[in-house]
Short mmCIF file of N, CA and C and ligand atoms in Angstrom, two decimals:
data_model
loop_
_atom_site.label_atom_id
_atom_site.label_comp_id
_atom_site.label_asym_id
_atom_site.label_seq_id
_atom_site.Cartn_x
_atom_site.Cartn_y
_atom_site.Cartn_z
N MET A 468 -8.51 6.15 -14.13
CA MET A 468 -9.03 4.97 -14.85
C MET A 468 -9.16 3.82 -13.86
N ARG A 469 -10.34 3.30 -13.77
CA ARG A 469 -10.59 2.24 -12.79
C ARG A 469 -10.25 0.87 -13.37
N ASN A 470 -9.60 0.05 -12.57
CA ASN A 470 -9.25 -1.29 -13.03
C ASN A 470 -10.47 -2.19 -13.06
N ILE A 471 -10.30 -3.31 -13.71
CA ILE A 471 -11.35 -4.32 -13.74
C ILE A 471 -11.02 -5.36 -12.66
N CYS A 472 -12.04 -5.86 -12.04
CA CYS A 472 -11.91 -6.85 -10.97
C CYS A 472 -10.99 -8.00 -11.37
N VAL A 473 -10.04 -8.33 -10.48
CA VAL A 473 -9.09 -9.39 -10.80
C VAL A 473 -9.74 -10.77 -10.74
N LYS A 474 -10.88 -10.85 -10.05
CA LYS A 474 -11.49 -12.17 -9.89
C LYS A 474 -12.42 -12.51 -11.06
N CYS A 475 -13.37 -11.64 -11.32
CA CYS A 475 -14.34 -11.95 -12.37
C CYS A 475 -13.93 -11.36 -13.72
N GLY A 476 -13.05 -10.35 -13.67
CA GLY A 476 -12.60 -9.75 -14.93
C GLY A 476 -13.70 -9.02 -15.69
N GLN A 477 -14.79 -8.67 -15.00
CA GLN A 477 -15.92 -8.05 -15.69
C GLN A 477 -16.30 -6.70 -15.10
N ARG A 478 -16.60 -6.70 -13.82
CA ARG A 478 -17.07 -5.47 -13.20
C ARG A 478 -15.88 -4.59 -12.79
N PRO A 479 -16.08 -3.27 -12.74
CA PRO A 479 -15.01 -2.39 -12.26
C PRO A 479 -14.77 -2.61 -10.77
N VAL A 480 -13.54 -2.39 -10.32
CA VAL A 480 -13.21 -2.61 -8.91
C VAL A 480 -13.96 -1.64 -8.00
N ALA A 481 -14.16 -2.05 -6.76
CA ALA A 481 -14.84 -1.22 -5.78
C ALA A 481 -13.90 -0.17 -5.22
N ILE A 482 -14.48 0.93 -4.75
CA ILE A 482 -13.67 1.96 -4.11
C ILE A 482 -13.36 1.52 -2.69
N ASN A 483 -12.10 1.62 -2.32
CA ASN A 483 -11.67 1.20 -0.98
C ASN A 483 -11.88 2.34 0.01
N TYR A 484 -11.27 3.48 -0.28
CA TYR A 484 -11.45 4.66 0.58
C TYR A 484 -11.01 5.90 -0.18
N TYR A 485 -11.32 7.05 0.38
CA TYR A 485 -10.92 8.31 -0.22
C TYR A 485 -9.86 8.97 0.64
N LYS A 486 -8.88 9.54 -0.01
CA LYS A 486 -7.90 10.32 0.73
C LYS A 486 -7.60 11.54 -0.13
N ASN A 487 -7.69 12.72 0.49
CA ASN A 487 -7.53 13.98 -0.24
C ASN A 487 -8.41 14.02 -1.49
N ASN A 488 -9.63 13.55 -1.32
CA ASN A 488 -10.61 13.51 -2.41
C ASN A 488 -10.22 12.60 -3.56
N LYS A 489 -9.20 11.81 -3.34
CA LYS A 489 -8.77 10.89 -4.38
C LYS A 489 -9.22 9.49 -4.01
N PRO A 490 -9.92 8.82 -4.90
CA PRO A 490 -10.38 7.47 -4.55
C PRO A 490 -9.27 6.44 -4.69
N TYR A 491 -9.24 5.52 -3.77
CA TYR A 491 -8.32 4.38 -3.86
C TYR A 491 -9.17 3.13 -3.98
N TYR A 492 -8.73 2.27 -4.88
CA TYR A 492 -9.59 1.15 -5.24
C TYR A 492 -9.13 -0.17 -4.67
N ARG A 493 -10.07 -1.06 -4.58
CA ARG A 493 -9.76 -2.44 -4.22
C ARG A 493 -9.32 -3.17 -5.48
N SER A 494 -8.92 -4.42 -5.29
CA SER A 494 -8.50 -5.20 -6.46
C SER A 494 -9.66 -5.99 -7.05
N LYS A 495 -10.78 -6.00 -6.29
CA LYS A 495 -11.95 -6.73 -6.77
C LYS A 495 -13.17 -5.83 -6.78
N CYS A 496 -14.19 -6.27 -7.50
CA CYS A 496 -15.44 -5.54 -7.51
C CYS A 496 -16.21 -5.80 -6.21
N ASP A 497 -17.24 -5.03 -5.96
CA ASP A 497 -18.04 -5.20 -4.75
C ASP A 497 -18.54 -6.62 -4.60
N HIS A 498 -18.98 -7.15 -5.69
CA HIS A 498 -19.56 -8.49 -5.69
C HIS A 498 -18.54 -9.53 -5.25
N CYS A 499 -17.38 -9.52 -5.86
CA CYS A 499 -16.37 -10.54 -5.56
C CYS A 499 -15.69 -10.29 -4.22
N ALA A 500 -15.73 -9.06 -3.75
CA ALA A 500 -15.06 -8.73 -2.49
C ALA A 500 -15.88 -9.18 -1.30
N LYS A 501 -17.15 -9.48 -1.53
CA LYS A 501 -18.04 -9.84 -0.44
C LYS A 501 -17.64 -11.15 0.22
N GLY A 502 -17.75 -11.18 1.54
CA GLY A 502 -17.48 -12.43 2.25
C GLY A 502 -16.01 -12.66 2.52
N ARG A 503 -15.19 -11.79 1.97
CA ARG A 503 -13.75 -11.96 2.17
C ARG A 503 -13.37 -11.33 3.51
N LYS A 504 -12.50 -11.98 4.24
CA LYS A 504 -12.16 -11.51 5.58
C LYS A 504 -11.02 -10.49 5.55
N LYS A 505 -10.04 -10.79 4.76
CA LYS A 505 -8.85 -9.96 4.82
C LYS A 505 -8.27 -9.83 3.43
N GLU A 506 -7.95 -8.61 3.06
CA GLU A 506 -7.35 -8.42 1.76
C GLU A 506 -5.94 -7.88 1.92
N ARG A 507 -5.04 -8.46 1.19
CA ARG A 507 -3.67 -7.98 1.27
C ARG A 507 -3.56 -6.62 0.61
N PRO A 508 -2.63 -5.80 1.08
CA PRO A 508 -2.44 -4.52 0.39
C PRO A 508 -2.00 -4.76 -1.05
N LEU A 509 -2.22 -3.74 -1.88
CA LEU A 509 -1.94 -3.87 -3.30
C LEU A 509 -0.51 -4.30 -3.59
N TRP A 510 0.42 -3.74 -2.84
CA TRP A 510 1.82 -4.08 -3.12
C TRP A 510 2.08 -5.56 -2.88
N ALA A 511 1.40 -6.14 -1.86
CA ALA A 511 1.57 -7.57 -1.60
C ALA A 511 0.96 -8.37 -2.74
N PHE A 512 -0.14 -7.87 -3.22
CA PHE A 512 -0.82 -8.51 -4.33
C PHE A 512 0.08 -8.55 -5.57
N HIS A 513 0.90 -7.52 -5.71
CA HIS A 513 1.80 -7.45 -6.87
C HIS A 513 3.14 -8.14 -6.60
N GLY A 514 3.23 -8.85 -5.48
CA GLY A 514 4.41 -9.67 -5.25
C GLY A 514 5.51 -9.01 -4.45
N TYR A 515 5.25 -7.77 -3.99
CA TYR A 515 6.27 -7.13 -3.16
C TYR A 515 6.16 -7.67 -1.74
N GLN A 516 7.30 -7.86 -1.09
CA GLN A 516 7.28 -8.31 0.29
C GLN A 516 7.98 -7.29 1.17
N LYS A 517 7.32 -7.00 2.28
CA LYS A 517 7.92 -6.08 3.24
C LYS A 517 9.24 -6.67 3.73
N LYS A 518 10.26 -5.84 3.79
CA LYS A 518 11.56 -6.33 4.25
C LYS A 518 11.66 -6.17 5.76
N ASN A 519 12.70 -6.76 6.33
CA ASN A 519 12.94 -6.53 7.76
C ASN A 519 14.10 -5.56 7.96
N SER A 520 14.29 -4.70 6.94
CA SER A 520 15.26 -3.63 7.07
C SER A 520 14.76 -2.41 6.31
N CYS A 521 15.16 -1.24 6.80
CA CYS A 521 14.68 0.01 6.22
C CYS A 521 15.50 0.36 4.97
N ASP A 522 14.80 0.74 3.90
CA ASP A 522 15.48 1.11 2.66
C ASP A 522 16.16 2.48 2.75
N ARG A 523 15.83 3.24 3.77
CA ARG A 523 16.44 4.57 3.91
C ARG A 523 17.67 4.53 4.82
N CYS A 524 17.52 3.93 6.01
CA CYS A 524 18.61 4.04 6.98
C CYS A 524 19.24 2.69 7.33
N ASN A 525 18.71 1.63 6.71
CA ASN A 525 19.25 0.28 6.92
C ASN A 525 19.02 -0.26 8.34
N PHE A 526 18.14 0.37 9.07
CA PHE A 526 17.73 -0.17 10.37
C PHE A 526 17.12 -1.55 10.14
N THR A 527 17.50 -2.51 10.98
CA THR A 527 16.92 -3.85 10.84
C THR A 527 16.22 -4.25 12.13
N SER A 528 15.18 -5.04 12.00
CA SER A 528 14.44 -5.53 13.14
C SER A 528 13.77 -6.82 12.74
N LYS A 529 13.58 -7.70 13.71
CA LYS A 529 12.85 -8.93 13.39
C LYS A 529 11.35 -8.70 13.44
N TYR A 530 10.95 -7.50 13.91
CA TYR A 530 9.52 -7.20 13.98
C TYR A 530 9.08 -6.41 12.75
N LEU A 531 8.34 -7.06 11.90
CA LEU A 531 7.89 -6.41 10.67
C LEU A 531 6.95 -5.24 10.95
N GLU A 532 6.36 -5.22 12.15
CA GLU A 532 5.43 -4.14 12.50
C GLU A 532 6.14 -2.79 12.54
N GLN A 533 7.45 -2.83 12.63
CA GLN A 533 8.19 -1.55 12.70
C GLN A 533 8.41 -0.94 11.31
N PHE A 534 7.92 -1.63 10.30
CA PHE A 534 8.14 -1.14 8.94
C PHE A 534 6.82 -0.99 8.21
N ASN A 535 6.82 -0.06 7.28
CA ASN A 535 5.68 0.08 6.40
C ASN A 535 6.18 0.22 4.97
N VAL A 536 5.31 -0.17 4.04
CA VAL A 536 5.67 -0.06 2.64
C VAL A 536 5.19 1.28 2.11
N TYR A 537 6.07 1.96 1.40
CA TYR A 537 5.76 3.27 0.85
C TYR A 537 5.86 3.28 -0.67
N TYR A 538 5.01 4.11 -1.26
CA TYR A 538 5.09 4.34 -2.70
C TYR A 538 5.91 5.60 -2.93
N VAL A 539 7.03 5.45 -3.60
CA VAL A 539 7.96 6.56 -3.77
C VAL A 539 7.31 7.73 -4.51
N ASP A 540 6.54 7.44 -5.55
CA ASP A 540 5.93 8.53 -6.32
C ASP A 540 4.55 8.91 -5.78
N GLY A 541 4.16 8.29 -4.66
CA GLY A 541 2.88 8.64 -4.04
C GLY A 541 1.68 8.04 -4.74
N ASN A 542 1.92 7.24 -5.74
CA ASN A 542 0.82 6.65 -6.50
C ASN A 542 0.65 5.18 -6.14
N PRO A 543 -0.41 4.86 -5.37
CA PRO A 543 -0.60 3.48 -4.92
C PRO A 543 -0.97 2.52 -6.04
N MET A 544 -1.15 3.06 -7.24
CA MET A 544 -1.44 2.17 -8.37
C MET A 544 -0.15 1.75 -9.08
N ASN A 545 0.91 2.45 -8.77
CA ASN A 545 2.20 2.12 -9.37
C ASN A 545 2.92 1.11 -8.47
N ASN A 546 2.66 -0.16 -8.72
CA ASN A 546 3.20 -1.21 -7.86
C ASN A 546 4.45 -1.86 -8.43
N ARG A 547 5.16 -1.10 -9.25
CA ARG A 547 6.44 -1.62 -9.73
C ARG A 547 7.42 -1.69 -8.57
N TYR A 548 8.27 -2.67 -8.63
CA TYR A 548 9.21 -2.89 -7.53
C TYR A 548 10.02 -1.64 -7.21
N THR A 549 10.41 -0.89 -8.25
CA THR A 549 11.23 0.31 -8.05
C THR A 549 10.47 1.42 -7.35
N ASN A 550 9.16 1.34 -7.34
CA ASN A 550 8.35 2.38 -6.71
C ASN A 550 8.02 2.05 -5.26
N LEU A 551 8.42 0.86 -4.81
CA LEU A 551 8.06 0.41 -3.47
C LEU A 551 9.28 0.37 -2.56
N LYS A 552 9.13 0.93 -1.37
CA LYS A 552 10.23 0.94 -0.42
C LYS A 552 9.71 0.54 0.96
N THR A 553 10.53 -0.21 1.67
CA THR A 553 10.23 -0.53 3.05
C THR A 553 10.87 0.53 3.93
N VAL A 554 10.07 1.15 4.79
CA VAL A 554 10.55 2.27 5.59
C VAL A 554 10.26 2.02 7.07
N CYS A 555 11.23 2.28 7.92
CA CYS A 555 11.04 2.09 9.35
C CYS A 555 10.22 3.24 9.94
N ALA A 556 9.71 3.03 11.15
CA ALA A 556 8.85 4.03 11.79
C ALA A 556 9.57 5.36 11.97
N ASN A 557 10.85 5.27 12.23
CA ASN A 557 11.65 6.47 12.41
C ASN A 557 11.71 7.30 11.12
N CYS A 558 12.03 6.63 10.04
CA CYS A 558 12.13 7.32 8.75
C CYS A 558 10.77 7.83 8.28
N GLN A 559 9.70 7.16 8.70
CA GLN A 559 8.38 7.62 8.31
C GLN A 559 8.13 9.04 8.80
N ARG A 560 8.57 9.32 10.02
CA ARG A 560 8.42 10.66 10.57
C ARG A 560 9.22 11.66 9.74
N ILE A 561 10.43 11.24 9.35
CA ILE A 561 11.28 12.13 8.57
C ILE A 561 10.67 12.39 7.19
N LEU A 562 10.15 11.33 6.60
CA LEU A 562 9.50 11.48 5.29
C LEU A 562 8.40 12.53 5.37
N HIS A 563 7.66 12.44 6.46
CA HIS A 563 6.55 13.35 6.67
C HIS A 563 7.05 14.79 6.79
N LYS A 564 8.13 14.96 7.52
CA LYS A 564 8.73 16.27 7.72
C LYS A 564 9.26 16.86 6.42
N LEU A 565 9.88 16.00 5.62
CA LEU A 565 10.48 16.45 4.36
C LEU A 565 9.44 16.73 3.29
N LYS A 566 8.19 16.33 3.58
CA LYS A 566 7.09 16.50 2.63
C LYS A 566 7.40 15.87 1.28
N LEU A 567 7.96 14.69 1.32
CA LEU A 567 8.20 13.94 0.09
C LEU A 567 6.87 13.39 -0.40
N PRO A 568 6.80 13.08 -1.67
CA PRO A 568 5.52 12.55 -2.18
C PRO A 568 5.24 11.12 -1.71
N TRP A 569 6.18 10.51 -1.06
CA TRP A 569 6.02 9.12 -0.64
C TRP A 569 4.70 8.93 0.11
N LYS A 570 4.03 7.86 -0.20
CA LYS A 570 2.76 7.55 0.47
C LYS A 570 2.78 6.15 1.02
N GLN A 571 2.22 6.02 2.18
CA GLN A 571 2.15 4.69 2.80
C GLN A 571 1.21 3.80 1.99
N GLY A 572 1.64 2.57 1.79
CA GLY A 572 0.88 1.68 0.92
C GLY A 572 -0.35 1.05 1.56
N ASP A 573 -0.34 0.94 2.87
CA ASP A 573 -1.48 0.30 3.52
C ASP A 573 -2.00 1.19 4.64
N LEU A 574 -2.40 2.38 4.25
CA LEU A 574 -2.88 3.37 5.20
C LEU A 574 -4.00 2.84 6.06
N LYS A 575 -4.91 2.12 5.42
CA LYS A 575 -6.06 1.62 6.12
C LYS A 575 -6.06 0.12 6.01
N PRO A 576 -5.81 -0.58 7.11
CA PRO A 576 -5.83 -2.04 7.01
C PRO A 576 -7.20 -2.49 6.54
N ASP A 577 -7.21 -3.35 5.60
CA ASP A 577 -8.46 -3.73 4.95
C ASP A 577 -8.98 -5.05 5.51
N PHE A 578 -9.44 -5.03 6.74
CA PHE A 578 -9.89 -6.26 7.38
C PHE A 578 -11.36 -6.52 7.15
ZN1 ZN B 1448 -15.53 -9.30 -9.58
ZN1 ZN B 1449 14.76 3.99 8.44
#
């Protein structure tokens, strides 16, 4: 089910990209998204903030680049706080190995 554009509230949101044949959507329609330079990832839009510590191993760093936000159930549309985790680069590899459903929230920077 496609969301409605958060800006105009009329047109359906634009498709951002496809992964595993599954479409991921933007928060705005094509029309409203035009001319915009940078769009925050969905989790940021929903008020989640990347932490400076890993939710898995408690690794801390002052460099936020070492962390990524993951969706625990693998569904990037589920932006509830409980579904979002900050994961360090180290744990990301482990997540991948364990084949957990966790999915990175900002796979493709939307610049
Ligand atoms: Zn719109
Ligand atoms: Zn970690």
